[in-house]
Short mmCIF file of C-alpha atoms in Angstrom, two decimals:
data_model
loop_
_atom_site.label_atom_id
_atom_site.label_comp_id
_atom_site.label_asym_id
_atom_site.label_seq_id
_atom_site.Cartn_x
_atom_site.Cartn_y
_atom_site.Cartn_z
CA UNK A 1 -76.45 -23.51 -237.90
CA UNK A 2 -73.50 -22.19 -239.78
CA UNK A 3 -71.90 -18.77 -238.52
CA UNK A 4 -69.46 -16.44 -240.89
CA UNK A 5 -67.36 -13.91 -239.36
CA UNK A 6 -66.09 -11.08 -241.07
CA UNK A 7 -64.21 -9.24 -238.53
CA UNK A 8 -62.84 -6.68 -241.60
CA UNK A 9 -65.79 -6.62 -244.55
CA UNK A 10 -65.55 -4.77 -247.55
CA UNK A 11 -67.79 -2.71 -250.47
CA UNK A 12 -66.02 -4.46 -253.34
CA UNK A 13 -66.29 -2.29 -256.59
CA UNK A 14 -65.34 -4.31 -259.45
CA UNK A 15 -64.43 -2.85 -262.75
CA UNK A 16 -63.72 -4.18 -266.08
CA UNK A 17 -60.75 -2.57 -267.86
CA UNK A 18 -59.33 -3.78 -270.83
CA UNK A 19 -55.95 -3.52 -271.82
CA UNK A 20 -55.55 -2.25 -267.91
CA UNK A 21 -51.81 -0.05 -267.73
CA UNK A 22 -50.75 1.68 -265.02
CA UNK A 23 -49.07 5.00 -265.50
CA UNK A 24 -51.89 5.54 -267.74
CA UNK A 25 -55.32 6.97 -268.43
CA UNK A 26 -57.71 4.34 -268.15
CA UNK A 27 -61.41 4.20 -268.98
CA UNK A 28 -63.77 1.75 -266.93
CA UNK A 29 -65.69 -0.46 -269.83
CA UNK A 30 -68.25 -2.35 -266.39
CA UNK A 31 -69.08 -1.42 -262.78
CA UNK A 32 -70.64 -3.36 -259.81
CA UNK A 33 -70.15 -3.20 -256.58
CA UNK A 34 -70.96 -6.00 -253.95
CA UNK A 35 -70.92 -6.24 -250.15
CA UNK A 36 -67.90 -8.59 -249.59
CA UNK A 37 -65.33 -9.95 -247.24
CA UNK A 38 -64.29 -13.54 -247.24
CA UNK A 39 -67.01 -14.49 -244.22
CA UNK A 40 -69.74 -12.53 -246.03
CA UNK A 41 -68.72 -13.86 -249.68
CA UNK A 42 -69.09 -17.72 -248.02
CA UNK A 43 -72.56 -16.54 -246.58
CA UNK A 44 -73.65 -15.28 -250.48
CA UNK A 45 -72.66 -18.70 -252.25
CA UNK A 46 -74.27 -20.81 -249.28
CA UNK A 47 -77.36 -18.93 -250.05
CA UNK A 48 -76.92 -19.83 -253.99
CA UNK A 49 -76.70 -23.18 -253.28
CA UNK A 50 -79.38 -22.93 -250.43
CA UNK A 51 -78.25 -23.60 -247.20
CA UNK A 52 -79.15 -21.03 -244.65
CA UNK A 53 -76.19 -19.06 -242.40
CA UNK A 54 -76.07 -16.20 -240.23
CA UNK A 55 -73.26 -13.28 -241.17
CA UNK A 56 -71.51 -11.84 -238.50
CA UNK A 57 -68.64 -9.08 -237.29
CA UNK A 58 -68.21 -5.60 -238.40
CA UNK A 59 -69.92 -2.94 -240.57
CA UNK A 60 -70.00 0.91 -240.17
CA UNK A 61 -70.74 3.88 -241.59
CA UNK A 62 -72.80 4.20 -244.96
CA UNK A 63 -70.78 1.33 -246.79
CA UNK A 64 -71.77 -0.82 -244.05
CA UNK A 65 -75.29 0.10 -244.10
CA UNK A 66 -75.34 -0.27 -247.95
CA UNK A 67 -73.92 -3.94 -247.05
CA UNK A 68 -76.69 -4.88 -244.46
CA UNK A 69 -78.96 -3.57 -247.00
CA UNK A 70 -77.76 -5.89 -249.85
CA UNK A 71 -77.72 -9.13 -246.99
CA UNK A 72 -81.43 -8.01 -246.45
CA UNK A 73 -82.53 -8.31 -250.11
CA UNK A 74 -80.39 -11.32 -250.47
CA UNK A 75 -82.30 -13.15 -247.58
CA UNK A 76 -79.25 -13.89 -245.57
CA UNK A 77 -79.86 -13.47 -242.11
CA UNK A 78 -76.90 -11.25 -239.72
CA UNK A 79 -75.93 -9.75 -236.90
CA UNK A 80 -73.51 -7.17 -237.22
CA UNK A 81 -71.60 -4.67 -234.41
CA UNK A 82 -72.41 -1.67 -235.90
CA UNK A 83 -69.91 1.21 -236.03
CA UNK A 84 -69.39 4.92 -236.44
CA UNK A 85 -66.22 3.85 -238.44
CA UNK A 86 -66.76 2.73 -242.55
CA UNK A 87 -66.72 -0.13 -243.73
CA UNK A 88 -63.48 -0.05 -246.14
CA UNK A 89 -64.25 -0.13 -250.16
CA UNK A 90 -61.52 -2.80 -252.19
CA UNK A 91 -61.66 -2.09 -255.93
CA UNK A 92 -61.05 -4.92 -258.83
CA UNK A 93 -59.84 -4.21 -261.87
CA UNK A 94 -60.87 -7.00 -264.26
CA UNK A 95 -58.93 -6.69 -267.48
CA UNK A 96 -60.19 -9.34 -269.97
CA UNK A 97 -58.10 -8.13 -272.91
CA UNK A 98 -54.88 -9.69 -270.43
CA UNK A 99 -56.56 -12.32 -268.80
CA UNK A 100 -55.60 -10.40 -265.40
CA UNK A 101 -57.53 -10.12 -262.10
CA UNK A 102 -55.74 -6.89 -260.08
CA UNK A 103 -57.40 -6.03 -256.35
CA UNK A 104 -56.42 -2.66 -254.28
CA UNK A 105 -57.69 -3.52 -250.61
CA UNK A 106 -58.02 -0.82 -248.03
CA UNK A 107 -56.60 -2.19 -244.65
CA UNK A 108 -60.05 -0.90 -242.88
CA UNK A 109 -60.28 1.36 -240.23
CA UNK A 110 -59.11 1.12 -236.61
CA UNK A 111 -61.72 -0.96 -234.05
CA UNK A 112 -61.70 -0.65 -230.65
CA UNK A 113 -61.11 -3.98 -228.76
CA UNK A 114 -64.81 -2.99 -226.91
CA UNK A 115 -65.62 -3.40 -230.25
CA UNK A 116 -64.23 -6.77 -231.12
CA UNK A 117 -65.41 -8.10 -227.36
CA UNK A 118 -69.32 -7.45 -228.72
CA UNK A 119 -68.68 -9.90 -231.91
CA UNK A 120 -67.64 -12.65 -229.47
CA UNK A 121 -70.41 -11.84 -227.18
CA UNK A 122 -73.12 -12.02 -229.82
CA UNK A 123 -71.21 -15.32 -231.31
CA UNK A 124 -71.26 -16.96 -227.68
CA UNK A 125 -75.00 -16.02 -227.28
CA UNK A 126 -76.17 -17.93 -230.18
CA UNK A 127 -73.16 -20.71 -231.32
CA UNK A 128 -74.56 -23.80 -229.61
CA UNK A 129 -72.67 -27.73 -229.71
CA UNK A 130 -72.82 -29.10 -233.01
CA UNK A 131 -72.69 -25.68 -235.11
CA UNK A 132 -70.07 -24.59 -237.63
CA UNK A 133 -68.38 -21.28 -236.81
CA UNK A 134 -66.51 -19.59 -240.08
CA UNK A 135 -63.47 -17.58 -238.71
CA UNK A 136 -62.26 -15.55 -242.59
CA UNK A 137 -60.14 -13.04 -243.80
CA UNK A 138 -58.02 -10.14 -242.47
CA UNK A 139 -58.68 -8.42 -239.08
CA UNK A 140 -58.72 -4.49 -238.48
CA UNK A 141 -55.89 -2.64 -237.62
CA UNK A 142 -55.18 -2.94 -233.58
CA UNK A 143 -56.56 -6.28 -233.62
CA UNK A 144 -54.76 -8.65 -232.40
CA UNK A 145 -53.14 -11.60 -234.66
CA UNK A 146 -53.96 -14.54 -232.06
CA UNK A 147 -57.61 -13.41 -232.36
CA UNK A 148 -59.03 -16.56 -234.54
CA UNK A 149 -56.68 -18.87 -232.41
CA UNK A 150 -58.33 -17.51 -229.00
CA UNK A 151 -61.85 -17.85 -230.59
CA UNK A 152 -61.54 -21.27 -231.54
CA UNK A 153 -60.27 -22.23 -227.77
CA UNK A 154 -63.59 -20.64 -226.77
CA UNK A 155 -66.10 -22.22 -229.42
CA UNK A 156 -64.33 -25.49 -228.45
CA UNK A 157 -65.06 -25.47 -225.46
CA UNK A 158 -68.66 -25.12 -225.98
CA UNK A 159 -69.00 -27.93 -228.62
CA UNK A 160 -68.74 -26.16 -231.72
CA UNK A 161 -66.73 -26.72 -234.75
CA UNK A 162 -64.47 -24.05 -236.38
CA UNK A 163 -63.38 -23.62 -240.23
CA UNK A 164 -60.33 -21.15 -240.53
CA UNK A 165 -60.05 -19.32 -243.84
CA UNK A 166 -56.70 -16.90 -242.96
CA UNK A 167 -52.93 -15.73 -243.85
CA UNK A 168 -49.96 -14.85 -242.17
CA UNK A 169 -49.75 -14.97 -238.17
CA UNK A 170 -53.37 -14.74 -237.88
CA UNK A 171 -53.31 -18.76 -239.78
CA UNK A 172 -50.07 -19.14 -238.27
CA UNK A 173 -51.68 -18.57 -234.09
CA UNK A 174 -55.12 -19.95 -235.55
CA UNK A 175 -53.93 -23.60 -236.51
CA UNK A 176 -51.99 -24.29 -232.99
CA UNK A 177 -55.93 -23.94 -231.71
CA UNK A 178 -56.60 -26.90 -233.53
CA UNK A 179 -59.67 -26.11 -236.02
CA UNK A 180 -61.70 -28.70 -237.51
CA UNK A 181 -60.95 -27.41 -241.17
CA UNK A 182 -58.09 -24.82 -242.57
CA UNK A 183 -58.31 -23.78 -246.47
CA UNK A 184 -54.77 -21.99 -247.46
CA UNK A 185 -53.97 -21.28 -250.95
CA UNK A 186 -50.56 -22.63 -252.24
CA UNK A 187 -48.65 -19.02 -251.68
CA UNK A 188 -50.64 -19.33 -247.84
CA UNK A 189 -49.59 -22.93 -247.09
CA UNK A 190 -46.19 -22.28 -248.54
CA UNK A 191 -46.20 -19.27 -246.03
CA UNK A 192 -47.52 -21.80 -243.47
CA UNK A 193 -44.98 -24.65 -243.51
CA UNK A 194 -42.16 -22.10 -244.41
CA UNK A 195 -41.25 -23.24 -247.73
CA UNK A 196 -42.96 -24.03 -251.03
CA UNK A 197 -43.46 -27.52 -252.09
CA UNK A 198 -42.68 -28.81 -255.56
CA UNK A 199 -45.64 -31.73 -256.19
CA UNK A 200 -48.58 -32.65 -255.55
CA UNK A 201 -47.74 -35.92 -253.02
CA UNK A 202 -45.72 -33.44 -251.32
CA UNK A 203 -48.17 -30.84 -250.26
CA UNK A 204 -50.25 -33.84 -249.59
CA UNK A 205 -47.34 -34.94 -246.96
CA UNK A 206 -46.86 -31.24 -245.41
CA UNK A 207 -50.67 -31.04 -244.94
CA UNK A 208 -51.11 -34.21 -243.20
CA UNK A 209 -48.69 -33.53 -240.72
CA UNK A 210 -50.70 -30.81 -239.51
CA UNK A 211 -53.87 -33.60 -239.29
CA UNK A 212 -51.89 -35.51 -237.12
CA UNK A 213 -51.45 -32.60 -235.07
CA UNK A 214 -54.94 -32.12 -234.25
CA UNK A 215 -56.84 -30.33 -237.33
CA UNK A 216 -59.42 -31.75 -238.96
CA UNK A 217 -59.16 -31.10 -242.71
CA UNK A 218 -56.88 -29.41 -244.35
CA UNK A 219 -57.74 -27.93 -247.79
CA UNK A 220 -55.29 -26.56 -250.42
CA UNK A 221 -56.29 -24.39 -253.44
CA UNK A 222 -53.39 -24.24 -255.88
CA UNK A 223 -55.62 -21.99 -258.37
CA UNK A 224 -55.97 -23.03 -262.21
CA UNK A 225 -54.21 -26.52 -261.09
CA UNK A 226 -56.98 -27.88 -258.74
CA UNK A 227 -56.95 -28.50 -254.89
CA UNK A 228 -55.47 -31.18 -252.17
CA UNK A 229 -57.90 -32.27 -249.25
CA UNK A 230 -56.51 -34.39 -246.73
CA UNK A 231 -58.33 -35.49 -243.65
CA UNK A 232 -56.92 -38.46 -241.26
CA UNK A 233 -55.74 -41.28 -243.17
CA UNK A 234 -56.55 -39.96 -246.49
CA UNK A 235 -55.75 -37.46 -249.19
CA UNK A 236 -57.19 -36.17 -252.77
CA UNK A 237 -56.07 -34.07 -255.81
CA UNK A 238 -59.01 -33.09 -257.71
CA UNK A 239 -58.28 -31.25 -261.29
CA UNK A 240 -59.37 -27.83 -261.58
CA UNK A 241 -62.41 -26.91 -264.34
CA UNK A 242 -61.07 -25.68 -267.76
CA UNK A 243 -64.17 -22.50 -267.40
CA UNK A 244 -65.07 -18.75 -268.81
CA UNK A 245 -62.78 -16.91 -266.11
CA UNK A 246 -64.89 -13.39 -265.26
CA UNK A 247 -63.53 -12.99 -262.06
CA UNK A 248 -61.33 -15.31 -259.59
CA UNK A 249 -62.34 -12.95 -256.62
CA UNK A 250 -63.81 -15.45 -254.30
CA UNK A 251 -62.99 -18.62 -255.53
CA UNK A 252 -61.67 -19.84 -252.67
CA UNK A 253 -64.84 -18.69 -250.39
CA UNK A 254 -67.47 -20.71 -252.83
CA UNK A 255 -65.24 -23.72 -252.06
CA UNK A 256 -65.13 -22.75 -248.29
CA UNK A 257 -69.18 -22.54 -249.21
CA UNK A 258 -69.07 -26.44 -250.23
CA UNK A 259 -67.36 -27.74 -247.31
CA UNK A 260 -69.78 -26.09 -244.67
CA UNK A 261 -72.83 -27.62 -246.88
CA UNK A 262 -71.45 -31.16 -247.39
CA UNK A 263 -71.04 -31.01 -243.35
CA UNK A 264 -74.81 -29.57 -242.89
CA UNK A 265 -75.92 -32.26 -245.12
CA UNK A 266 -73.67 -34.77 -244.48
CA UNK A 267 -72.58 -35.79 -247.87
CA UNK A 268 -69.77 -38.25 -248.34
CA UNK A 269 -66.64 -36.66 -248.35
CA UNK A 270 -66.00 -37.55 -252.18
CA UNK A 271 -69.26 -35.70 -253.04
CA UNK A 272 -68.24 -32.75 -250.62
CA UNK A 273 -65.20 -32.42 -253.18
CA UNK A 274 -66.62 -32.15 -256.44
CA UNK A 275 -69.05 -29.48 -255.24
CA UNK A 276 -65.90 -27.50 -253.64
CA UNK A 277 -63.98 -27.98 -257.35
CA UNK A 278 -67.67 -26.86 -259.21
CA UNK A 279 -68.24 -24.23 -256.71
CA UNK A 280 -65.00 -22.58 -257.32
CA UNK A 281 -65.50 -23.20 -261.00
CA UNK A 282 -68.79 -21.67 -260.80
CA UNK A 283 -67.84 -18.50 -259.00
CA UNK A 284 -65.10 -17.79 -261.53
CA UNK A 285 -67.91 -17.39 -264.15
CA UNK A 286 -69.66 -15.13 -262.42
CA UNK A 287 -68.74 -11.10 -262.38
CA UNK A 288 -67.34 -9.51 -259.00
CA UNK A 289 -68.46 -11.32 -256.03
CA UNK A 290 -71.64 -12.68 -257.31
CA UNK A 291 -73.23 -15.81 -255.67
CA UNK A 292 -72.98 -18.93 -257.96
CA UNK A 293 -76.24 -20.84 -259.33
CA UNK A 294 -76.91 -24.32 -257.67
CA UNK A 295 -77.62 -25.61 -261.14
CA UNK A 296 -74.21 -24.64 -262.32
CA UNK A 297 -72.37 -26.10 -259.62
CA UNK A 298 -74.42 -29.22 -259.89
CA UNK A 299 -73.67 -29.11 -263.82
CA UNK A 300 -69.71 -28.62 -263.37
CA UNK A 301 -69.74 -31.32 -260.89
CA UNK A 302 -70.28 -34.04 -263.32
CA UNK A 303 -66.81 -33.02 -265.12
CA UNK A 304 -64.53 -33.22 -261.71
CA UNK A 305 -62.12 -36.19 -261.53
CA UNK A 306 -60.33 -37.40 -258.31
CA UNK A 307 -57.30 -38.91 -257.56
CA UNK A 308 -56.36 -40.41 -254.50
CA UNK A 309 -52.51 -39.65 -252.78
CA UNK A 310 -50.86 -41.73 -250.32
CA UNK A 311 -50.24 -40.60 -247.06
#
């Protein structure tokens, strides 16, 4: 079974604004709102493309309920820790007229670490050997930033596998744990290995040295110019889809979304790759934080090309 853990979920309100200035009166042209949060957008496109998961972490007050709500009709099963405290609301201002995707994220409210304890208690009641555990996203205030590091000691230990889907110290702490897969953007890796690398074989070089250190997989997302995946002894640029952009919000989670099905199924690794590229693809067609259509991605997937690097 696959697990996603959204220690710091969101009510994302998306609105289309075109022409978008700030400093100015603006007036919203589209509106939707969609329960969201990097763990909880993976669990949405794994539905899409029909592989079951279970959504974990955090949700309180009447956002949260709203977002259980939405999971419910969606047919994804969870288990949340329920709170007094609200879930936080991030708003994105889609503004087609400028081809420019703008997001104002609350920081969430403060959790109590009693709080936190019950998310790894439910996790280590149910994760057994052999299951995929999705660590994602930002954690409340007052949490600490060794958190996802810490929880991937502990789900080692009983036999499961961990993708990590972070920033900052929490990726930083999280990667000297070792997980199985890690899937930075090129401003994340950059912030990662401590400088930004100029070409493609290099990020290919900086990312396998942290392979040989004991992850997994390392992914790289470097936006409208494609990805890097390297794994031991091998690396691949695939091209990014030329595509309608709606919305890039959760790109990057669809192709999280790919890599946990191609493991589930075990699909070749080549295969695993084009559905991460049309994944991505697909969930930049799609307004706010919608799921992406398995016909889609299967349709995009014919168009993906692959190069091989050397390592």
């Amino acid at each position: 079974m696959i697990y996603t853990v959204t220690l710091n979920p969101a009510l994302d309100k998306t609105i289309v604004i075109s022409g978008f200035l700030a400093d100015h009166v603006n007036y919203v042209e589209q509106m939707r709102i969609d329960p969201g949060g990097k763990g909880i957008n993976i669990s949405k496109v794994l539905n899409g493309l029909g592989v079951q998961s279970v959504a974990t972490g955090i949700l309180g007050g009447g956002t949260g309920q709203y977002i259980r709500e939405c999971l419910d009709e969606y047919s994804i099963q969870h288990d949340f820790v329920v709170t007094e405290e609200p879930t936080r609301t991030n708003l994105k201002i889609v503004d087609p007229e400028n081809h420019q995707n703008t997001d104002i994220n609350e920081k969430g409210v403060r959790v109590s670490q009693d709080t936190v304890r019950k998310v790894m208690t439910k996790l280590m009641g149910k994760v057994v050997g052999g299951d995929i555990v999705v660590l994602a996203g930002t954690v409340p205030p007052g949490v600490n930033d060794d958190i996802y590091g810490e929880w991937t000691k502990s789900l080692h230990r009983i036999g499961a596998k961990v993708y990590l889907d972070a920033n900052g110290m929490l990726l930083r702490n999280g990667v000297k744990a070792g997980p199985d897969l890690i899937k930075p953007n090129k401003d994340e890796f950059a912030g990662l290995v401590g400088e930004k690398k100029a070409t493609i074989a290099e990020i290919a070089q900086a990312a396998n040295e942290y392979v040989r250190q004991g992850i997994g997989q390392v992914v790289i997302s470097l936006g409208g110019n494609g990805a890097v995946f390297v794994r031991q002894g091998e690396a691949i640029y695939a091209n990014a889809l030329k595509v309608p952009v709606k919305s890039t919000v959760g790109a990057g989670d669809a192709a999280m979304a790919a890599f946990l099905m191609g493991a589930e199924r075990r699909e070749s690794w080549e295969e695993t790759i084009r559905t991460a590229i049309a994944a991505g693809a697909a969930s930049v067609m799609c307004e706010g934080t919608q799921s992406v259509l398995l016909s889609t991605v299967e349709n995009l997937k014919k168009s993906v090309a692959m190069e091989k690097i050397s390592v």
